[in-house]
Amino acid sequence: MILTTDIRDAATIVIAIFGGVFFLVGTIGILRLPDFYSRTHAATKCDTIGAGSLLLALAVFNGLEASTWKILALVALVLLNGPTIGHALARAAHRTGLDPWHAEEG
Amino acid sequence: MEAFFWGVGIFLLVNAFACIWRATAGPTVVDRILAVNIVGTKTLVVLTLLALVFGRSMLLDVALVYGLLNFVITITASRFLETGRLRGDWS
Amino acid sequence: MKTAQAATVLFAFWLVLTGSFAPFEVAIGVALSLLLGTWSARMLWPEDAPVLSARQLFRLLVYIPRLLASIVMAAIQVAEVVLDPRMPIDPIVVSHRAVFARDLSRVTYANSITMTPGTLTVDVEGDTFYIHCLAERFATDIATGDLERRVSRVFEE
């Protein structure tokens, strides 16, 4: 019984650190990238995968209980959230005439 | 495990505050909306962490509603920005 | 039909929220999901839900894990770009024409573009997709029509 708890905790830590690294990359991307469209790349991809895997880690930690289904519903919500928000905002920016940033020539 | 969860929570809050800087700095409105949505996603994860650490499954319901509201608010804001109205067809 | 589908999804969500099978709560859940299902089928979705054959459903279930794997690849690629001190990006917007018969495949295609490394769907007008690429090299996978064929294999056969 102790062994299975150890395996569960180890899996939680590994998945959570995987998610945390992507969260950090997403934050650095939001702060560093030059324009809105490139920031949306960081936000949709890194944040979706970061939040998804962190919540998955918590679901693994929680084990087989009723509240695990709530956490899995949260995972589904986050996975739906990322690309949809990215598309809606990028479309709003495009239609209101925001030009993408270009690297300078030479 | 509890110490690890506290660590993750504090790490997420630091990230969230870094994103709030982007929300205040802009420069465009869409940047701000995007940053607020990301802060919302991080808050959602923090709420789930708190629910597990304190053993209160009620906080999970709060997180669920928070996530749904976050999603709907961002979609509504982007739609309002694009069309200038909230009802009727999108285009 | 639409009402039944909506009510089923709502009832599943109710079970997730309450987490109990006590007869009283299940009864309230059934009543509420029927009520809300009727309302949402009338007010929210004027069209019918897209019909999927069993074959297409199976292909969709195979497609979703591939999509998840490609999000991970995309995130790793964004990480490479962001953590590089020189930040090797030169964003361009390309337009790509892809003809699909159903709206469902158009949505899936736009989402798959967002999920592949370095690309993001900005706008869709009819059959034309405007795609923002972090650098020109990421556009090749879309220009060859590889992704397009994969999506149409899922929904259009």
PDB file of C-alpha atoms in Angstrom, chain C:
ATOM      1  CA  MET C   1     -33.164  14.629 -30.924  1.00  0.00           C
ATOM      2  CA  LYS C   2     -31.257  17.835 -30.193  1.00  0.00           C
ATOM      3  CA  THR C   3     -33.109  18.095 -26.886  1.00  0.00           C
ATOM      4  CA  ALA C   4     -32.121  14.545 -25.950  1.00  0.00           C
ATOM      5  CA  GLN C   5     -28.456  15.175 -26.784  1.00  0.00           C
ATOM      6  CA  ALA C   6     -28.343  18.424 -24.823  1.00  0.00           C
ATOM      7  CA  ALA C   7     -30.155  16.871 -21.861  1.00  0.00           C
ATOM      8  CA  THR C   8     -27.750  13.908 -21.801  1.00  0.00           C
ATOM      9  CA  VAL C   9     -24.691  16.180 -21.707  1.00  0.00           C
ATOM     10  CA  LEU C  10     -26.268  18.380 -19.038  1.00  0.00           C
ATOM     11  CA  PHE C  11     -27.195  15.368 -16.912  1.00  0.00           C
ATOM     12  CA  ALA C  12     -23.632  14.041 -17.154  1.00  0.00           C
ATOM     13  CA  PHE C  13     -22.404  17.440 -15.964  1.00  0.00           C
ATOM     14  CA  TRP C  14     -24.922  17.343 -13.101  1.00  0.00           C
ATOM     15  CA  LEU C  15     -23.585  13.940 -12.014  1.00  0.00           C
ATOM     16  CA  VAL C  16     -20.028  15.347 -12.064  1.00  0.00           C
ATOM     17  CA  LEU C  17     -21.107  18.303  -9.947  1.00  0.00           C
ATOM     18  CA  THR C  18     -23.142  16.482  -7.305  1.00  0.00           C
ATOM     19  CA  GLY C  19     -21.111  13.279  -7.265  1.00  0.00           C
ATOM     20  CA  SER C  20     -23.903  11.262  -5.689  1.00  0.00           C
ATOM     21  CA  PHE C  21     -26.569   8.822  -6.861  1.00  0.00           C
ATOM     22  CA  ALA C  22     -29.111   9.601  -4.134  1.00  0.00           C
ATOM     23  CA  PRO C  23     -32.590   9.211  -5.689  1.00  0.00           C
ATOM     24  CA  PHE C  24     -33.729  12.717  -4.760  1.00  0.00           C
ATOM     25  CA  GLU C  25     -30.717  14.437  -6.329  1.00  0.00           C
ATOM     26  CA  VAL C  26     -30.882  12.267  -9.455  1.00  0.00           C
ATOM     27  CA  ALA C  27     -34.573  13.168  -9.836  1.00  0.00           C
ATOM     28  CA  ILE C  28     -33.854  16.889  -9.552  1.00  0.00           C
ATOM     29  CA  GLY C  29     -30.985  16.470 -12.036  1.00  0.00           C
ATOM     30  CA  VAL C  30     -33.216  14.715 -14.592  1.00  0.00           C
ATOM     31  CA  ALA C  31     -35.882  17.408 -14.299  1.00  0.00           C
ATOM     32  CA  LEU C  32     -33.420  20.288 -14.570  1.00  0.00           C
ATOM     33  CA  SER C  33     -31.468  18.828 -17.489  1.00  0.00           C
ATOM     34  CA  LEU C  34     -34.684  18.153 -19.435  1.00  0.00           C
ATOM     35  CA  LEU C  35     -35.829  21.735 -18.818  1.00  0.00           C
ATOM     36  CA  LEU C  36     -32.493  23.294 -19.730  1.00  0.00           C
ATOM     37  CA  GLY C  37     -32.037  20.888 -22.652  1.00  0.00           C
ATOM     38  CA  THR C  38     -35.369  21.926 -24.159  1.00  0.00           C
ATOM     39  CA  TRP C  39     -34.531  25.597 -23.696  1.00  0.00           C
ATOM     40  CA  SER C  40     -31.006  25.376 -25.139  1.00  0.00           C
ATOM     41  CA  ALA C  41     -32.081  23.232 -28.124  1.00  0.00           C
ATOM     42  CA  ARG C  42     -34.635  25.892 -29.023  1.00  0.00           C
ATOM     43  CA  MET C  43     -32.688  29.040 -28.231  1.00  0.00           C
ATOM     44  CA  LEU C  44     -29.001  28.269 -28.726  1.00  0.00           C
ATOM     45  CA  TRP C  45     -28.721  25.904 -31.707  1.00  0.00           C
ATOM     46  CA  PRO C  46     -30.986  26.632 -34.642  1.00  0.00           C
ATOM     47  CA  GLU C  47     -29.224  23.958 -36.768  1.00  0.00           C
ATOM     48  CA  ASP C  48     -29.072  20.245 -36.135  1.00  0.00           C
ATOM     49  CA  ALA C  49     -25.993  18.772 -34.524  1.00  0.00           C
ATOM     50  CA  PRO C  50     -23.544  17.302 -37.072  1.00  0.00           C
ATOM     51  CA  VAL C  51     -24.144  13.589 -37.676  1.00  0.00           C
ATOM     52  CA  LEU C  52     -21.134  11.315 -37.451  1.00  0.00           C
ATOM     53  CA  SER C  53     -21.110   7.742 -38.678  1.00  0.00           C
ATOM     54  CA  ALA C  54     -19.561   5.099 -36.425  1.00  0.00           C
ATOM     55  CA  ARG C  55     -16.480   5.026 -38.667  1.00  0.00           C
ATOM     56  CA  GLN C  56     -16.010   8.786 -38.446  1.00  0.00           C
ATOM     57  CA  LEU C  57     -16.497   8.706 -34.690  1.00  0.00           C
ATOM     58  CA  PHE C  58     -13.780   6.056 -34.413  1.00  0.00           C
ATOM     59  CA  ARG C  59     -11.415   8.103 -36.588  1.00  0.00           C
ATOM     60  CA  LEU C  60     -12.161  11.177 -34.439  1.00  0.00           C
ATOM     61  CA  LEU C  61     -11.237   9.211 -31.316  1.00  0.00           C
ATOM     62  CA  VAL C  62      -7.948   8.237 -32.966  1.00  0.00           C
ATOM     63  CA  TYR C  63      -7.371  11.826 -34.089  1.00  0.00           C
ATOM     64  CA  ILE C  64      -7.724  13.464 -30.644  1.00  0.00           C
ATOM     65  CA  PRO C  65      -4.615  11.834 -29.061  1.00  0.00           C
ATOM     66  CA  ARG C  66      -2.597  12.835 -32.133  1.00  0.00           C
ATOM     67  CA  LEU C  67      -3.811  16.388 -31.668  1.00  0.00           C
ATOM     68  CA  LEU C  68      -2.788  16.321 -27.988  1.00  0.00           C
ATOM     69  CA  ALA C  69       0.660  15.008 -28.946  1.00  0.00           C
ATOM     70  CA  SER C  70       1.026  17.816 -31.442  1.00  0.00           C
ATOM     71  CA  ILE C  71       0.142  20.430 -28.784  1.00  0.00           C
ATOM     72  CA  VAL C  72       3.030  19.106 -26.710  1.00  0.00           C
ATOM     73  CA  MET C  73       5.330  19.353 -29.747  1.00  0.00           C
ATOM     74  CA  ALA C  74       4.081  22.898 -30.406  1.00  0.00           C
ATOM     75  CA  ALA C  75       4.670  23.929 -26.788  1.00  0.00           C
ATOM     76  CA  ILE C  76       8.214  22.549 -26.878  1.00  0.00           C
ATOM     77  CA  GLN C  77       8.860  24.446 -30.093  1.00  0.00           C
ATOM     78  CA  VAL C  78       7.536  27.717 -28.583  1.00  0.00           C
ATOM     79  CA  ALA C  79       9.793  27.037 -25.586  1.00  0.00           C
ATOM     80  CA  GLU C  80      12.790  26.754 -27.925  1.00  0.00           C
ATOM     81  CA  VAL C  81      11.947  30.089 -29.531  1.00  0.00           C
ATOM     82  CA  VAL C  82      11.242  31.903 -26.267  1.00  0.00           C
ATOM     83  CA  LEU C  83      14.272  30.646 -24.345  1.00  0.00           C
ATOM     84  CA  ASP C  84      16.688  31.432 -27.202  1.00  0.00           C
ATOM     85  CA  PRO C  85      18.330  34.782 -26.320  1.00  0.00           C
ATOM     86  CA  ARG C  86      18.418  35.861 -29.994  1.00  0.00           C
ATOM     87  CA  MET C  87      14.708  34.998 -30.442  1.00  0.00           C
ATOM     88  CA  PRO C  88      14.857  33.674 -34.011  1.00  0.00           C
ATOM     89  CA  ILE C  89      11.428  34.692 -35.276  1.00  0.00           C
ATOM     90  CA  ASP C  90      10.241  36.474 -38.371  1.00  0.00           C
ATOM     91  CA  PRO C  91       6.441  36.308 -38.301  1.00  0.00           C
ATOM     92  CA  ILE C  92       4.452  36.307 -41.522  1.00  0.00           C
ATOM     93  CA  VAL C  93       0.756  35.929 -42.284  1.00  0.00           C
ATOM     94  CA  VAL C  94       0.024  33.482 -45.091  1.00  0.00           C
ATOM     95  CA  SER C  95      -3.359  32.758 -46.640  1.00  0.00           C
ATOM     96  CA  HIS C  96      -4.211  29.198 -47.554  1.00  0.00           C
ATOM     97  CA  ARG C  97      -7.219  27.885 -49.456  1.00  0.00           C
ATOM     98  CA  ALA C  98      -8.682  24.618 -48.241  1.00  0.00           C
ATOM     99  CA  VAL C  99     -12.025  23.366 -49.506  1.00  0.00           C
ATOM    100  CA  PHE C 100     -14.146  21.337 -47.128  1.00  0.00           C
ATOM    101  CA  ALA C 101     -17.752  20.218 -47.481  1.00  0.00           C
ATOM    102  CA  ARG C 102     -18.705  20.563 -43.816  1.00  0.00           C
ATOM    103  CA  ASP C 103     -18.344  23.293 -41.213  1.00  0.00           C
ATOM    104  CA  LEU C 104     -17.223  20.654 -38.721  1.00  0.00           C
ATOM    105  CA  SER C 105     -14.093  19.878 -40.739  1.00  0.00           C
ATOM    106  CA  ARG C 106     -13.410  23.594 -41.168  1.00  0.00           C
ATOM    107  CA  VAL C 107     -13.460  24.076 -37.382  1.00  0.00           C
ATOM    108  CA  THR C 108     -11.279  21.022 -36.827  1.00  0.00           C
ATOM    109  CA  TYR C 109      -8.823  22.200 -39.481  1.00  0.00           C
ATOM    110  CA  ALA C 110      -8.554  25.680 -37.927  1.00  0.00           C
ATOM    111  CA  ASN C 111      -7.968  24.161 -34.494  1.00  0.00           C
ATOM    112  CA  SER C 112      -5.411  21.698 -35.834  1.00  0.00           C
ATOM    113  CA  ILE C 113      -3.496  24.576 -37.437  1.00  0.00           C
ATOM    114  CA  THR C 114      -3.438  26.349 -34.089  1.00  0.00           C
ATOM    115  CA  MET C 115      -2.139  23.175 -32.490  1.00  0.00           C
ATOM    116  CA  THR C 116       0.684  22.488 -34.958  1.00  0.00           C
ATOM    117  CA  PRO C 117       4.077  24.031 -34.122  1.00  0.00           C
ATOM    118  CA  GLY C 118       4.557  27.691 -34.965  1.00  0.00           C
ATOM    119  CA  THR C 119       1.227  28.381 -36.638  1.00  0.00           C
ATOM    120  CA  LEU C 120      -1.979  30.077 -35.514  1.00  0.00           C
ATOM    121  CA  THR C 121      -5.261  30.537 -37.353  1.00  0.00           C
ATOM    122  CA  VAL C 122      -6.082  34.233 -37.371  1.00  0.00           C
ATOM    123  CA  ASP C 123      -9.165  34.436 -39.553  1.00  0.00           C
ATOM    124  CA  VAL C 124     -11.400  32.242 -41.689  1.00  0.00           C
ATOM    125  CA  GLU C 125     -13.339  33.694 -44.587  1.00  0.00           C
ATOM    126  CA  GLY C 126     -15.210  31.019 -46.524  1.00  0.00           C
ATOM    127  CA  ASP C 127     -12.503  28.641 -47.736  1.00  0.00           C
ATOM    128  CA  THR C 128      -9.572  30.943 -47.091  1.00  0.00           C
ATOM    129  CA  PHE C 129      -7.597  30.524 -43.871  1.00  0.00           C
ATOM    130  CA  TYR C 130      -5.310  33.331 -42.726  1.00  0.00           C
ATOM    131  CA  ILE C 131      -2.453  31.777 -40.775  1.00  0.00           C
ATOM    132  CA  HIS C 132       0.106  33.565 -38.638  1.00  0.00           C
ATOM    133  CA  CYS C 133       3.467  31.752 -38.679  1.00  0.00           C
ATOM    134  CA  LEU C 134       6.268  32.483 -36.235  1.00  0.00           C
ATOM    135  CA  ALA C 135       8.737  31.912 -39.087  1.00  0.00           C
ATOM    136  CA  GLU C 136       8.419  30.926 -42.694  1.00  0.00           C
ATOM    137  CA  ARG C 137       9.747  27.390 -42.178  1.00  0.00           C
ATOM    138  CA  PHE C 138       6.651  26.441 -40.144  1.00  0.00           C
ATOM    139  CA  ALA C 139       4.326  27.144 -43.065  1.00  0.00           C
ATOM    140  CA  THR C 140       5.561  24.207 -45.165  1.00  0.00           C
ATOM    141  CA  ASP C 141       3.479  21.548 -43.409  1.00  0.00           C
ATOM    142  CA  ILE C 142       0.313  23.492 -44.220  1.00  0.00           C
ATOM    143  CA  ALA C 143       1.323  24.499 -47.748  1.00  0.00           C
ATOM    144  CA  THR C 144       1.832  20.864 -48.754  1.00  0.00           C
ATOM    145  CA  GLY C 145      -1.744  20.103 -47.735  1.00  0.00           C
ATOM    146  CA  ASP C 146      -0.715  17.278 -45.420  1.00  0.00           C
ATOM    147  CA  LEU C 147      -2.859  18.430 -42.507  1.00  0.00           C
ATOM    148  CA  GLU C 148      -5.765  19.146 -44.828  1.00  0.00           C
ATOM    149  CA  ARG C 149      -5.790  15.564 -46.095  1.00  0.00           C
ATOM    150  CA  ARG C 150      -5.625  14.233 -42.540  1.00  0.00           C
ATOM    151  CA  VAL C 151      -8.660  16.285 -41.455  1.00  0.00           C
ATOM    152  CA  SER C 152     -10.707  15.396 -44.501  1.00  0.00           C
ATOM    153  CA  ARG C 153      -9.896  11.726 -43.955  1.00  0.00           C
ATOM    154  CA  VAL C 154     -11.499  11.987 -40.518  1.00  0.00           C
ATOM    155  CA  PHE C 155     -14.759  13.683 -41.458  1.00  0.00           C
ATOM    156  CA  GLU C 156     -15.359  13.558 -45.177  1.00  0.00           C
ATOM    157  CA  GLU C 157     -15.162   9.896 -46.183  1.00  0.00           C
TER     158      GLU C 157
END
